Tab-separated table of C-alpha atoms in Angstrom:
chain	number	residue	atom	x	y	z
C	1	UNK	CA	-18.879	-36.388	17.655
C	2	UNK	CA	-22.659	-35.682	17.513
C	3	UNK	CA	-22.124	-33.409	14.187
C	4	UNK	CA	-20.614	-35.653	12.062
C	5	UNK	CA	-23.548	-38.579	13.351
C	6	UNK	CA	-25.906	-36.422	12.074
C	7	UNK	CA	-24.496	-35.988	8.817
C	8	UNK	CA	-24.191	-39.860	8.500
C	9	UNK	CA	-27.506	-40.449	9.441
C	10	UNK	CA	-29.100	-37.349	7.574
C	11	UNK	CA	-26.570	-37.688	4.136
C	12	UNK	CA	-24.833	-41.222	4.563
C	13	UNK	CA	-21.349	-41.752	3.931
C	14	UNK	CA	-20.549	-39.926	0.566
C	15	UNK	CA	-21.575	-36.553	2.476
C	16	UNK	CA	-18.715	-37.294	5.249
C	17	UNK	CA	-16.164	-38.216	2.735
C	18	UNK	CA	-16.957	-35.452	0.593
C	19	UNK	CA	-13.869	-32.678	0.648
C	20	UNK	CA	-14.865	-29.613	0.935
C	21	UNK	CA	-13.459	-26.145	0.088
C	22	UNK	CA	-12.204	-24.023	2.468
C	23	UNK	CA	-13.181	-20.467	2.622
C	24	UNK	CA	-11.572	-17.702	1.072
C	25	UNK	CA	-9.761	-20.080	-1.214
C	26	UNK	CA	-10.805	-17.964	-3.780
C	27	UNK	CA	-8.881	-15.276	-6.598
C	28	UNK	CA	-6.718	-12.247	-5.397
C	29	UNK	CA	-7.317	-9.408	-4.983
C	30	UNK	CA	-3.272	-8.214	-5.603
C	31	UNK	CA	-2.637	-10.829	-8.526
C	32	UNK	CA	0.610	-12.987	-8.306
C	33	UNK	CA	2.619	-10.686	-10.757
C	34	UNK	CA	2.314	-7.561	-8.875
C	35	UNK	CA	2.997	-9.541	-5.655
C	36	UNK	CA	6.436	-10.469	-7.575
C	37	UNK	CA	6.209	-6.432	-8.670
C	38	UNK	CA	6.320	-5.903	-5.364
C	39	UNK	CA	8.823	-7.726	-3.914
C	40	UNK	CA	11.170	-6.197	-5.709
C	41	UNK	CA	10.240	-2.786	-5.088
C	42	UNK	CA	10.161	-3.570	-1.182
C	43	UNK	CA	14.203	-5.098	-1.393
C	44	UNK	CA	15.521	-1.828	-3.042
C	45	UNK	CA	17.004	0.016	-0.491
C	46	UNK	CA	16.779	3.324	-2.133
C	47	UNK	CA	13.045	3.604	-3.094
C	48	UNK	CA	11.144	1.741	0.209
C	49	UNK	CA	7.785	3.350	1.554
C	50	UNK	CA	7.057	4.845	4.506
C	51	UNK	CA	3.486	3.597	5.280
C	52	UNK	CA	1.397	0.777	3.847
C	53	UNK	CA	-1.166	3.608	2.273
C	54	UNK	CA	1.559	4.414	0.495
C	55	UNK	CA	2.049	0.627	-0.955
C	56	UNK	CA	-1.446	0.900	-1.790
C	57	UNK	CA	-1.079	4.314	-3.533
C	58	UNK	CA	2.199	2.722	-5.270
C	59	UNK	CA	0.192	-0.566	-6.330
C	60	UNK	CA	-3.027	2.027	-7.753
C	61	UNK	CA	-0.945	4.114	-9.602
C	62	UNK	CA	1.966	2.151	-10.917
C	63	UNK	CA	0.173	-0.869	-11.432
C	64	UNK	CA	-3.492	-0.131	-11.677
C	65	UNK	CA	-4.289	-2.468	-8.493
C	66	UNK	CA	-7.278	-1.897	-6.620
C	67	UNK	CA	-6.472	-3.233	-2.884
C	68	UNK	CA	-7.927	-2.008	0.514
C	69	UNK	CA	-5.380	-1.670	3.064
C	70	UNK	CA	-5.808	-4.501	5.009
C	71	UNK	CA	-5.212	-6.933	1.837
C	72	UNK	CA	-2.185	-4.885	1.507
C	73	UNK	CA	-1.185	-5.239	4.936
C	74	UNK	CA	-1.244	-8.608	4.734
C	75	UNK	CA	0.254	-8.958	1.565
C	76	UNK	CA	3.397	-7.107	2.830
C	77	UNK	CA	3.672	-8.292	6.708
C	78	UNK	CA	2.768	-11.808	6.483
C	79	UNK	CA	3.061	-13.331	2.962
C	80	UNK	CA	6.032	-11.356	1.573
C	81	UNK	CA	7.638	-11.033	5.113
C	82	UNK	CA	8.763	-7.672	5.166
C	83	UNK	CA	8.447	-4.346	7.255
C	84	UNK	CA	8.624	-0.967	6.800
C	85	UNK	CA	11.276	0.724	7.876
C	86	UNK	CA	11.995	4.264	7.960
C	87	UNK	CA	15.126	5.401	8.897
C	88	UNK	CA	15.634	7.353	12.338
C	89	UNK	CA	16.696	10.670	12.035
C	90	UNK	CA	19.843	11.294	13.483
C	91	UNK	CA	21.502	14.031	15.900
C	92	UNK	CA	22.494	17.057	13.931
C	93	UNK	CA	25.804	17.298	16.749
C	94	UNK	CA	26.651	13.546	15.638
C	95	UNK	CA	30.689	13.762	13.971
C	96	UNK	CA	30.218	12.352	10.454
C	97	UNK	CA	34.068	11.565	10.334
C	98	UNK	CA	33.530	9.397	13.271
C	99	UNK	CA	29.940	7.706	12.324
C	100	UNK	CA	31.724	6.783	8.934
C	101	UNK	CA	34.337	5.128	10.451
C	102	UNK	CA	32.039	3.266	12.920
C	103	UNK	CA	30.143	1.614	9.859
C	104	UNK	CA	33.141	0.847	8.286
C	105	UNK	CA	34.949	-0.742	11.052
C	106	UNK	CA	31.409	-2.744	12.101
C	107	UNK	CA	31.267	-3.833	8.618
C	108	UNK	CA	34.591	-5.457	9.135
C	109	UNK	CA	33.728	-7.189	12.607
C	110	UNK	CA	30.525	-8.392	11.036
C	111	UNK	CA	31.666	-10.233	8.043
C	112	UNK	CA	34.588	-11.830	9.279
């Protein structure tokens, strides 16, 4: 309560009605077309990335971006929603036959 006394005493009432701009409102640093560039890469299930250096090595050399890693982070995690996954490796004494035919048959409880 004192702080914004002060300011009408010390700047009147055009300071306290002023709107201000909040920090960091500023440009990108990953501009809105390779966000989109992206996005797109990240929901292709056949080329994903296993770390978020590599995003940044992706978005350097494909794209000629310039990002540190935690702008990429948050790019990735918290704007575009997404996470990296890598795929488990799986037991070598696994039966194909009978993995296959676990998908397929989970495929069919799922979607009906």
């Amino acid at each position: 309560m004192r702080k914004w006394l002060g300011i009408y005493r010390d700047e009147g009432l055009d300071a306290l009605l002023r709107v201000k701009k909040r920090p960091g409102g500023g440009n990108r640093i990953i501009p809105k077309w390779a966000e989109f560039a992206l996005a797109k890469r990240l929901k292709d299930p056949h080329h994903g990335f296993a770390s978020y250096g590599d995003i940044q090595q992706w978005l350097s050399n494909s794209l000629g971006v310039q990002a540190e890693y935690h702008a990429v982070y948050h790019l990735t995690r918290y704007r575009l929603k997404a996470k990296l996954k890598v795929p488990r490796p799986q037991n070598y004494k696994q039966n194909k036959e009978q993995r296959e035919a676990f998908k397929k048959t989970f495929q069919m409880i799922s979607s009906s």
